Coordinates of C-alpha atoms in Angstrom, one line a residue:
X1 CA -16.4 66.1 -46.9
X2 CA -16.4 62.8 -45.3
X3 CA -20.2 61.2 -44.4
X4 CA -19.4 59.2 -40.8
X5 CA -20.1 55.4 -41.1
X6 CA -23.6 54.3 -40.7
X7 CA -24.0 51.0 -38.8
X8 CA -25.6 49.8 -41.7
X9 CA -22.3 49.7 -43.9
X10 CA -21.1 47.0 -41.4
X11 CA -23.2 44.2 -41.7
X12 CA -22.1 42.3 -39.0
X13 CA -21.5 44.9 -36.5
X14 CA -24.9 44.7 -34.4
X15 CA -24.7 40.9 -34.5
X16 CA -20.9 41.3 -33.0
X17 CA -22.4 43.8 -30.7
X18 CA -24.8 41.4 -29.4
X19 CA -22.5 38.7 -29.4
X20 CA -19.9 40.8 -26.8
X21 CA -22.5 42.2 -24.6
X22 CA -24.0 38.0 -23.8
X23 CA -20.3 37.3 -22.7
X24 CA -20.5 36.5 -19.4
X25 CA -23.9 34.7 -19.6
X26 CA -22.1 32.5 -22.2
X27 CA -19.6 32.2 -19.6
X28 CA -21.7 30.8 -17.2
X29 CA -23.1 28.2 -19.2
X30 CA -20.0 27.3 -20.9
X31 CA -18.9 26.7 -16.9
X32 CA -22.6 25.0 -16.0
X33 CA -22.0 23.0 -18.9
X34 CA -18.5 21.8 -18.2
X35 CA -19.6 20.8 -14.5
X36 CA -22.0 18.9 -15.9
X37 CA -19.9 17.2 -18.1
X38 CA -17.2 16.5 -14.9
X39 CA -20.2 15.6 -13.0
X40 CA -21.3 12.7 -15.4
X41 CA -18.3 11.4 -16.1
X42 CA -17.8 11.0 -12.3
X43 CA -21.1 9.2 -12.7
X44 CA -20.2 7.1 -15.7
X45 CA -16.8 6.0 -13.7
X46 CA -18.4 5.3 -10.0
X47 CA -21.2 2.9 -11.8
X48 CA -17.8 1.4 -13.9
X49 CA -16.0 0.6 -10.6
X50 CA -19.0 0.0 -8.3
X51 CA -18.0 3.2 -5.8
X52 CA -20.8 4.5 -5.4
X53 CA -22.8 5.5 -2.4
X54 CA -24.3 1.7 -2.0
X55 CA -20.6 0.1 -2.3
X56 CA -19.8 0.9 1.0
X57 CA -22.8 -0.3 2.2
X58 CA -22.8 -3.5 0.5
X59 CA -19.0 -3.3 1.7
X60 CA -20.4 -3.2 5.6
X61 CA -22.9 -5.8 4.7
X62 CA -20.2 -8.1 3.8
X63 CA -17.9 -7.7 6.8
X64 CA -21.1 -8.3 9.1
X65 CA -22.0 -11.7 7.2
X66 CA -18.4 -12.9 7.5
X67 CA -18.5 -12.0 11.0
X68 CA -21.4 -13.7 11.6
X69 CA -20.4 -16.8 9.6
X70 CA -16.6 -17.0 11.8
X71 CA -18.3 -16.8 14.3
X72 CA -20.5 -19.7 14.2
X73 CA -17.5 -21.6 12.0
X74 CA -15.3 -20.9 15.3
X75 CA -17.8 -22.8 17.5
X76 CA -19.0 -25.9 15.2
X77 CA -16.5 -26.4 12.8
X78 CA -14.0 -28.4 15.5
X79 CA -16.3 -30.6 16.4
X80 CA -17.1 -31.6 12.5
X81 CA -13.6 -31.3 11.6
X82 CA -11.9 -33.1 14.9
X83 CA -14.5 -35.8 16.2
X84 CA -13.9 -37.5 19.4
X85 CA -13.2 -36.2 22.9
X86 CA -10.4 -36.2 25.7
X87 CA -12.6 -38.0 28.1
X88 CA -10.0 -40.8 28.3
X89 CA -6.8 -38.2 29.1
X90 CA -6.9 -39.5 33.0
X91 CA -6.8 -43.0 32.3
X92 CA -4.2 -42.5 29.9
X93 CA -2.4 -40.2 31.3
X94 CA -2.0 -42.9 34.7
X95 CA -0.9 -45.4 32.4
X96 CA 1.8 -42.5 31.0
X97 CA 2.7 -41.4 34.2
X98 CA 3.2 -45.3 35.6
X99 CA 5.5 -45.8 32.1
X100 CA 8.6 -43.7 32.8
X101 CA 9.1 -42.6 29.6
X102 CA 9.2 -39.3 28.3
X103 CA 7.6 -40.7 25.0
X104 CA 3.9 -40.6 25.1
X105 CA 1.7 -44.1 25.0
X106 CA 0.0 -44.5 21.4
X107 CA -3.7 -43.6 23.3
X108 CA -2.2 -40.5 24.8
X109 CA -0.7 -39.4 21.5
X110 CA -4.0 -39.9 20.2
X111 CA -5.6 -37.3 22.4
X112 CA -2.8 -34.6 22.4
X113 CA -2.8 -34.4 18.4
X114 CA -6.5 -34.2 18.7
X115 CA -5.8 -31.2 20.9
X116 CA -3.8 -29.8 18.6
X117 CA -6.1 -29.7 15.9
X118 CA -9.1 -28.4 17.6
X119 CA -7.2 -25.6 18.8
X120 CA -5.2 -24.9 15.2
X121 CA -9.2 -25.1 13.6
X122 CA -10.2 -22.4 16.1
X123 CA -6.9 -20.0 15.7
X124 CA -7.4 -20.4 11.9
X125 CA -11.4 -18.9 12.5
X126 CA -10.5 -16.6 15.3
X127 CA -7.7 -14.5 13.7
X128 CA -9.9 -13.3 10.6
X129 CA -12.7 -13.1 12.9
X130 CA -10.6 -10.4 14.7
X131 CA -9.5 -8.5 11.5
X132 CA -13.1 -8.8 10.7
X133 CA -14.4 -7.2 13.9
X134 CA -11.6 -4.4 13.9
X135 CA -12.3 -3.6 10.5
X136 CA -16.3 -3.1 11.5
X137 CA -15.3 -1.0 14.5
X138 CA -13.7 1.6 12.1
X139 CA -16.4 1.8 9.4
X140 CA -19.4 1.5 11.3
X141 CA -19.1 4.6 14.1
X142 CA -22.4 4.5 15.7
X143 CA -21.4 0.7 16.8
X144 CA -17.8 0.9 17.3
X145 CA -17.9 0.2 21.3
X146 CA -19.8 -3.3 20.2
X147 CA -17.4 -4.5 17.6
X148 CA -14.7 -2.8 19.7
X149 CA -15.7 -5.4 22.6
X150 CA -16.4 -8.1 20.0
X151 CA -12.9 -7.7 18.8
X152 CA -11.7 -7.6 22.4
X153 CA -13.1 -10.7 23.1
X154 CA -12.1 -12.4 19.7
X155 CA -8.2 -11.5 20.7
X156 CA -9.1 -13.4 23.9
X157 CA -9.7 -16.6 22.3
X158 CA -7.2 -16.0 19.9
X159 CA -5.0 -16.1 22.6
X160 CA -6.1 -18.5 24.4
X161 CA -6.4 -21.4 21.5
X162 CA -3.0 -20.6 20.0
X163 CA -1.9 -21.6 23.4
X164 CA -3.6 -24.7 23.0
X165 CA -2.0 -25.2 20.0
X166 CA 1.6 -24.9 21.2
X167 CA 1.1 -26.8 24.6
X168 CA -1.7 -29.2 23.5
X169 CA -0.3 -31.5 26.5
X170 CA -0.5 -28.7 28.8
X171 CA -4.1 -27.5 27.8
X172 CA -5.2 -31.1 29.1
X173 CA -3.6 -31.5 32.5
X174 CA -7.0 -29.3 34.2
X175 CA -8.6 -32.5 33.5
X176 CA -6.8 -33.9 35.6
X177 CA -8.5 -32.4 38.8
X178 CA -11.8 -33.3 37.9
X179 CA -11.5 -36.4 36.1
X180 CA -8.5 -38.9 38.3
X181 CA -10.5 -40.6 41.4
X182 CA -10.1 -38.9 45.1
X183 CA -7.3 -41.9 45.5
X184 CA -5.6 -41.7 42.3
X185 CA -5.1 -37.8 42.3
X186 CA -4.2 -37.8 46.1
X187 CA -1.1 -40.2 44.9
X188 CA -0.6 -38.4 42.1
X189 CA -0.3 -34.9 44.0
X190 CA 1.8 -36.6 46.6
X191 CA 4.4 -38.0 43.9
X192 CA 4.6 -35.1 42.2
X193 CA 5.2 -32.7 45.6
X194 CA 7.6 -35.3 46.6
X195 CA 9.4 -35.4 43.0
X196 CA 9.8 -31.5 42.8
X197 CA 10.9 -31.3 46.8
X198 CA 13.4 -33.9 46.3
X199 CA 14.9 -34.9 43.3
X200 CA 15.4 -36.8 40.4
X201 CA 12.6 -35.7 38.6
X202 CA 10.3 -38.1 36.6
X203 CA 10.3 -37.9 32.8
X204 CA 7.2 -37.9 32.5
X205 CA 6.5 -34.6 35.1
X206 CA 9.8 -32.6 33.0
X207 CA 7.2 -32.7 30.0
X208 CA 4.6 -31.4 32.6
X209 CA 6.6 -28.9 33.8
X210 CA 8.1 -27.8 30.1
X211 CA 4.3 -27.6 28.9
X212 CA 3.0 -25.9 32.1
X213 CA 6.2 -23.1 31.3
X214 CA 5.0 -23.3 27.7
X215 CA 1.7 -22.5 28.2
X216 CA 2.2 -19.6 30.5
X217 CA 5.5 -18.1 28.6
X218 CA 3.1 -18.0 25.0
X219 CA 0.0 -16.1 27.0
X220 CA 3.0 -13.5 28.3
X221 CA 4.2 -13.0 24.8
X222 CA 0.7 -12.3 23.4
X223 CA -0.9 -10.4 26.3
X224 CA 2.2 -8.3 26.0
X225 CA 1.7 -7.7 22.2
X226 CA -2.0 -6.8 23.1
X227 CA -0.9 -4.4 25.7
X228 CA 1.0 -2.5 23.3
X229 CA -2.0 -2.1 20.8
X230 CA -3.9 -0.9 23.5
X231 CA -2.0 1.4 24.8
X232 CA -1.1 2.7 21.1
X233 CA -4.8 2.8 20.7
X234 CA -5.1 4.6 23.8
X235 CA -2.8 7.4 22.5
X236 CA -4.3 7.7 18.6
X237 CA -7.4 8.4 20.5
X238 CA -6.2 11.0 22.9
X239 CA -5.0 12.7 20.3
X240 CA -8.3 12.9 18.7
X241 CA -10.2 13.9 21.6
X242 CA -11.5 10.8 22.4
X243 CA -11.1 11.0 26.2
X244 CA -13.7 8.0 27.4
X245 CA -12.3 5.7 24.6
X246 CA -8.7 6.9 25.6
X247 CA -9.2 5.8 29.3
X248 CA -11.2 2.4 28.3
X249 CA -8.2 1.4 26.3
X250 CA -5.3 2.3 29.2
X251 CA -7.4 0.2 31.5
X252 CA -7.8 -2.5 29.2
X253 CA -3.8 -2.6 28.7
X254 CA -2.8 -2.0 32.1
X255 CA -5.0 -5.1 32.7
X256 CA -3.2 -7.1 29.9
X257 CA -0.2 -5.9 31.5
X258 CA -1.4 -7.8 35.0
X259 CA -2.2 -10.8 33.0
X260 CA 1.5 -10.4 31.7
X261 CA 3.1 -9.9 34.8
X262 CA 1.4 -13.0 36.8
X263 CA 2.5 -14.6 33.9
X264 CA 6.1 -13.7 34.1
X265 CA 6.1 -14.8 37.6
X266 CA 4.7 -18.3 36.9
X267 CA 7.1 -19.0 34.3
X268 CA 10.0 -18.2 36.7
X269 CA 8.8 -20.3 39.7
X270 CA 6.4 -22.8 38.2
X271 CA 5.9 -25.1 41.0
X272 CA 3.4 -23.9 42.9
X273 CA 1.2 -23.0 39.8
X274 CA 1.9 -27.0 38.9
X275 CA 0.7 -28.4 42.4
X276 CA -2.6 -25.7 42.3
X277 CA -3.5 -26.8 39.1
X278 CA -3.4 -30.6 39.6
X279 CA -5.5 -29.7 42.9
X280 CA -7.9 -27.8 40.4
X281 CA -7.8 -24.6 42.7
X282 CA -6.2 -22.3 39.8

Protein backbone atom coordinates (compact mmCIF):
# COMPACT_ATOMS: atom_id res chain seq x y z
CA UNK A 1 0.00 0.00 0.00
CA UNK A 2 0.93 3.34 -0.93
CA UNK A 3 1.70 5.98 2.29
CA UNK A 4 0.22 9.57 0.76
CA UNK A 5 2.95 12.28 0.49
CA UNK A 6 3.81 14.17 3.56
CA UNK A 7 4.48 17.88 2.98
CA UNK A 8 7.65 17.26 4.50
CA UNK A 9 9.04 15.12 1.47
CA UNK A 10 8.82 18.35 -0.50
CA UNK A 11 11.03 20.63 0.85
CA UNK A 12 10.21 23.50 -0.88
CA UNK A 13 6.59 23.15 -1.05
CA UNK A 14 5.42 25.49 1.98
CA UNK A 15 7.99 28.14 0.88
CA UNK A 16 6.30 27.90 -2.85
CA UNK A 17 3.04 28.03 -0.97
CA UNK A 18 3.85 31.09 0.74
CA UNK A 19 5.35 32.51 -2.21
CA UNK A 20 1.80 32.08 -4.43
CA UNK A 21 -0.46 33.19 -1.75
CA UNK A 22 1.81 37.02 -1.41
CA UNK A 23 1.12 37.40 -5.23
CA UNK A 24 -0.80 40.22 -5.51
CA UNK A 25 0.83 42.20 -2.69
CA UNK A 26 4.06 41.61 -4.73
CA UNK A 27 2.01 42.92 -7.45
CA UNK A 28 1.41 45.96 -5.93
CA UNK A 29 4.72 46.82 -5.01
CA UNK A 30 6.27 45.69 -8.08
CA UNK A 31 3.62 48.44 -9.61
CA UNK A 32 4.33 51.15 -6.50
CA UNK A 33 7.82 50.53 -7.35
CA UNK A 34 7.78 51.03 -11.12
CA UNK A 35 5.71 54.38 -10.58
CA UNK A 36 8.27 55.44 -8.60
CA UNK A 37 10.85 54.68 -10.87
CA UNK A 38 8.59 56.71 -13.94
CA UNK A 39 8.05 59.34 -11.35
CA UNK A 40 11.89 60.04 -10.76
CA UNK A 41 12.98 59.81 -13.90
CA UNK A 42 10.35 62.47 -14.90
CA UNK A 43 12.13 64.23 -12.05
CA UNK A 44 15.68 63.59 -13.13
CA UNK A 45 14.56 64.93 -16.95
CA UNK A 46 12.39 68.21 -15.85
CA UNK A 47 15.65 69.42 -13.52
CA UNK A 48 17.78 68.28 -17.02
CA UNK A 49 15.74 70.58 -19.28
CA UNK A 50 14.64 73.23 -16.70
CA UNK A 51 10.63 72.38 -17.09
CA UNK A 52 9.65 72.37 -14.06
CA UNK A 53 7.02 74.14 -12.17
CA UNK A 54 9.38 77.44 -11.65
CA UNK A 55 10.26 77.50 -15.64
CA UNK A 56 7.20 78.86 -16.49
CA UNK A 57 7.32 81.27 -14.03
CA UNK A 58 10.79 82.45 -14.58
CA UNK A 59 9.31 82.17 -18.35
CA UNK A 60 6.50 85.04 -17.27
CA UNK A 61 9.11 86.91 -15.43
CA UNK A 62 11.08 87.28 -18.48
CA UNK A 63 8.32 88.45 -20.88
CA UNK A 64 7.27 91.17 -18.20
CA UNK A 65 11.00 92.55 -17.94
CA UNK A 66 11.24 92.75 -21.68
CA UNK A 67 8.03 94.41 -21.73
CA UNK A 68 8.92 96.69 -19.38
CA UNK A 69 12.38 97.36 -20.94
CA UNK A 70 10.53 98.01 -24.79
CA UNK A 71 8.67 99.94 -23.37
CA UNK A 72 10.85 102.47 -21.88
CA UNK A 73 13.49 101.71 -25.06
CA UNK A 74 10.32 102.88 -27.29
CA UNK A 75 10.19 106.31 -25.51
CA UNK A 76 14.09 107.25 -24.98
CA UNK A 77 15.92 105.39 -27.27
CA UNK A 78 14.98 108.02 -30.32
CA UNK A 79 15.96 110.74 -28.80
CA UNK A 80 19.61 109.09 -27.87
CA UNK A 81 19.76 107.48 -31.09
CA UNK A 82 18.38 110.53 -33.46
CA UNK A 83 19.37 113.93 -31.77
CA UNK A 84 18.03 117.15 -33.02
CA UNK A 85 14.48 118.30 -33.69
CA UNK A 86 12.12 119.46 -36.65
CA UNK A 87 11.70 122.89 -35.13
CA UNK A 88 13.16 124.37 -38.35
CA UNK A 89 10.56 122.34 -40.84
CA UNK A 90 8.51 125.80 -41.41
CA UNK A 91 11.27 127.85 -42.28
CA UNK A 92 12.49 125.29 -44.50
CA UNK A 93 9.84 124.12 -45.79
CA UNK A 94 9.02 128.20 -47.15
CA UNK A 95 12.18 128.20 -48.61
CA UNK A 96 11.14 124.63 -50.42
CA UNK A 97 7.98 125.69 -51.28
CA UNK A 98 9.36 129.31 -52.81
CA UNK A 99 12.13 126.83 -54.81
CA UNK A 100 9.91 125.00 -57.40
CA UNK A 101 11.57 121.98 -57.38
CA UNK A 102 10.40 118.78 -56.57
CA UNK A 103 13.91 117.99 -55.00
CA UNK A 104 14.14 118.84 -51.44
CA UNK A 105 16.66 121.84 -50.19
CA UNK A 106 19.76 120.14 -48.30
CA UNK A 107 18.11 121.64 -44.66
CA UNK A 108 14.86 119.99 -45.45
CA UNK A 109 16.39 116.70 -46.41
CA UNK A 110 18.12 116.99 -43.26
CA UNK A 111 14.82 116.96 -41.22
CA UNK A 112 12.80 114.36 -43.33
CA UNK A 113 15.69 111.63 -42.94
CA UNK A 114 15.62 112.51 -39.33
CA UNK A 115 12.03 111.66 -39.48
CA UNK A 116 12.63 108.63 -40.88
CA UNK A 117 14.80 107.32 -38.33
CA UNK A 118 12.90 108.27 -35.32
CA UNK A 119 10.03 106.64 -36.63
CA UNK A 120 12.08 103.28 -38.03
CA UNK A 121 13.77 103.30 -34.02
CA UNK A 122 10.24 103.30 -32.71
CA UNK A 123 8.68 100.51 -35.26
CA UNK A 124 11.82 98.41 -34.56
CA UNK A 125 10.71 98.66 -30.36
CA UNK A 126 7.07 98.64 -30.97
CA UNK A 127 6.60 95.46 -33.03
CA UNK A 128 8.33 93.02 -30.30
CA UNK A 129 6.75 95.10 -27.73
CA UNK A 130 3.42 93.79 -29.31
CA UNK A 131 4.52 90.13 -29.59
CA UNK A 132 5.67 90.61 -26.13
CA UNK A 133 2.31 91.96 -24.75
CA UNK A 134 0.19 89.24 -26.85
CA UNK A 135 2.31 86.60 -25.61
CA UNK A 136 1.62 87.84 -21.75
CA UNK A 137 -2.06 88.10 -22.47
CA UNK A 138 -2.13 84.24 -23.24
CA UNK A 139 -0.01 82.94 -20.33
CA UNK A 140 -0.99 85.15 -17.63
CA UNK A 141 -5.09 84.70 -17.45
CA UNK A 142 -5.95 86.66 -14.40
CA UNK A 143 -4.39 89.83 -16.38
CA UNK A 144 -5.16 89.14 -19.84
CA UNK A 145 -7.78 92.31 -20.29
CA UNK A 146 -4.46 94.54 -19.14
CA UNK A 147 -1.92 93.15 -21.55
CA UNK A 148 -4.88 92.69 -23.93
CA UNK A 149 -5.26 96.67 -23.82
CA UNK A 150 -1.52 97.03 -23.57
CA UNK A 151 -1.10 95.14 -26.78
CA UNK A 152 -4.00 97.15 -28.27
CA UNK A 153 -2.39 100.16 -27.70
CA UNK A 154 1.21 98.86 -28.76
CA UNK A 155 -0.51 97.94 -32.43
CA UNK A 156 -1.61 101.69 -32.23
CA UNK A 157 1.71 103.07 -32.29
CA UNK A 158 2.94 100.41 -34.38
CA UNK A 159 0.78 101.74 -36.73
CA UNK A 160 1.08 104.97 -36.47
CA UNK A 161 5.18 105.22 -36.57
CA UNK A 162 5.44 102.84 -39.52
CA UNK A 163 3.45 105.48 -41.15
CA UNK A 164 5.98 107.90 -40.17
CA UNK A 165 8.38 105.90 -41.57
CA UNK A 166 6.93 105.56 -45.11
CA UNK A 167 5.74 109.31 -45.38
CA UNK A 168 8.37 110.92 -43.15
CA UNK A 169 7.52 114.28 -45.30
CA UNK A 170 3.94 113.84 -44.69
CA UNK A 171 4.27 113.13 -40.83
CA UNK A 172 5.72 116.83 -40.77
CA UNK A 173 3.28 118.96 -42.66
CA UNK A 174 0.88 119.31 -39.02
CA UNK A 175 3.74 121.52 -38.19
CA UNK A 176 2.84 123.49 -40.46
CA UNK A 177 -0.38 124.94 -38.70
CA UNK A 178 1.29 125.75 -35.63
CA UNK A 179 4.53 126.71 -36.48
CA UNK A 180 4.27 129.26 -40.19
CA UNK A 181 3.29 132.95 -38.96
CA UNK A 182 -0.62 134.05 -39.28
CA UNK A 183 0.74 135.83 -42.66
CA UNK A 184 2.82 133.19 -44.05
CA UNK A 185 0.24 130.30 -43.57
CA UNK A 186 -2.69 132.56 -44.79
CA UNK A 187 -0.47 132.74 -48.20
CA UNK A 188 0.37 129.54 -48.08
CA UNK A 189 -3.33 128.18 -47.70
CA UNK A 190 -4.44 130.59 -50.31
CA UNK A 191 -1.72 129.19 -52.96
CA UNK A 192 -2.40 126.02 -52.32
CA UNK A 193 -6.57 126.36 -52.63
CA UNK A 194 -5.85 128.28 -55.62
CA UNK A 195 -3.19 125.56 -57.12
CA UNK A 196 -5.66 122.54 -56.49
CA UNK A 197 -8.95 124.78 -57.86
CA UNK A 198 -7.09 125.72 -60.88
CA UNK A 199 -4.30 124.11 -62.32
CA UNK A 200 -0.99 123.45 -62.99
CA UNK A 201 -0.05 122.18 -59.86
CA UNK A 202 3.21 123.10 -58.06
CA UNK A 203 5.97 120.42 -57.69
CA UNK A 204 6.43 120.99 -54.61
CA UNK A 205 2.39 120.53 -53.34
CA UNK A 206 2.36 116.96 -55.91
CA UNK A 207 5.00 115.62 -53.22
CA UNK A 208 2.38 116.97 -50.60
CA UNK A 209 -0.30 115.55 -52.06
CA UNK A 210 1.54 111.99 -52.86
CA UNK A 211 2.73 111.94 -49.05
CA UNK A 212 -0.67 113.13 -47.64
CA UNK A 213 -2.29 109.85 -50.04
CA UNK A 214 0.72 107.96 -48.61
CA UNK A 215 0.10 108.45 -45.23
CA UNK A 216 -3.52 107.78 -45.24
CA UNK A 217 -3.38 104.65 -47.93
CA UNK A 218 -0.57 102.79 -45.24
CA UNK A 219 -2.98 103.46 -41.94
CA UNK A 220 -6.02 101.75 -44.36
CA UNK A 221 -3.82 98.81 -45.15
CA UNK A 222 -2.86 98.27 -41.42
CA UNK A 223 -6.15 99.12 -39.65
CA UNK A 224 -7.58 96.72 -42.17
CA UNK A 225 -5.05 93.90 -41.23
CA UNK A 226 -6.02 94.67 -37.49
CA UNK A 227 -9.65 94.43 -38.23
CA UNK A 228 -9.32 91.08 -39.36
CA UNK A 229 -7.35 89.81 -36.16
CA UNK A 230 -9.98 91.24 -34.23
CA UNK A 231 -12.66 89.99 -35.62
CA UNK A 232 -10.82 86.43 -35.95
CA UNK A 233 -10.25 86.94 -32.30
CA UNK A 234 -13.69 87.80 -31.81
CA UNK A 235 -14.82 84.36 -33.23
CA UNK A 236 -11.94 81.91 -31.39
CA UNK A 237 -13.54 83.37 -28.42
CA UNK A 238 -17.14 82.90 -29.20
CA UNK A 239 -16.40 79.68 -29.71
CA UNK A 240 -15.00 79.21 -26.28
CA UNK A 241 -17.72 80.86 -24.49
CA UNK A 242 -16.14 83.96 -23.99
CA UNK A 243 -19.13 86.14 -24.63
CA UNK A 244 -17.81 89.69 -22.94
CA UNK A 245 -14.34 89.15 -24.68
CA UNK A 246 -16.28 88.17 -27.89
CA UNK A 247 -18.26 91.44 -28.05
CA UNK A 248 -15.03 93.74 -26.86
CA UNK A 249 -13.21 92.42 -29.74
CA UNK A 250 -16.20 93.03 -32.62
CA UNK A 251 -16.36 96.47 -31.32
CA UNK A 252 -12.83 96.97 -31.39
CA UNK A 253 -12.78 95.81 -35.17
CA UNK A 254 -15.82 97.39 -36.32
CA UNK A 255 -14.06 100.52 -34.97
CA UNK A 256 -10.79 99.71 -37.02
CA UNK A 257 -13.07 99.18 -39.72
CA UNK A 258 -14.31 103.12 -39.38
CA UNK A 259 -10.79 104.11 -39.10
CA UNK A 260 -10.46 102.13 -42.48
CA UNK A 261 -13.24 103.44 -44.20
CA UNK A 262 -12.55 107.35 -43.40
CA UNK A 263 -9.40 106.38 -44.60
CA UNK A 264 -10.46 105.01 -47.94
CA UNK A 265 -12.38 108.06 -48.49
CA UNK A 266 -9.43 110.46 -47.87
CA UNK A 267 -7.31 108.65 -50.19
CA UNK A 268 -9.82 108.97 -52.99
CA UNK A 269 -10.60 112.73 -52.58
CA UNK A 270 -7.65 114.09 -50.70
CA UNK A 271 -8.18 117.72 -51.02
CA UNK A 272 -10.16 118.71 -48.53
CA UNK A 273 -8.21 116.52 -45.92
CA UNK A 274 -4.90 118.66 -47.49
CA UNK A 275 -6.54 122.27 -46.94
CA UNK A 276 -7.93 120.96 -43.10
CA UNK A 277 -4.72 119.87 -42.23
CA UNK A 278 -2.62 122.96 -43.26
CA UNK A 279 -5.46 124.91 -41.27
CA UNK A 280 -4.64 122.55 -38.30
CA UNK A 281 -8.44 121.74 -37.83
CA UNK A 282 -7.95 117.86 -38.57
Amino acid sequence: MTTPAQPSQFPGGRERARTGSGGPERARTDSGGRERARTDSRARERARTGSGAGAPRRRDAGLLAAAVLLAAAFFLAPHLLVPGGSGDFPHEFLAYWSSGRRAFPPGLQHLVDRQFHDHLVRVLLAVPLLAVLVALAVRLRRFRLLFGALALVAAALSVENVQGAVSPFGTLLPLLASGLAKPDRVALLAQVRDQLGHDPVSPALRVMLDEYVRWHMVKAVLCGLLASVLLGLSVAVWRRRHRWYCLLTALLAAAALVVVAANVTTVADPDPGLLSLLQGDW
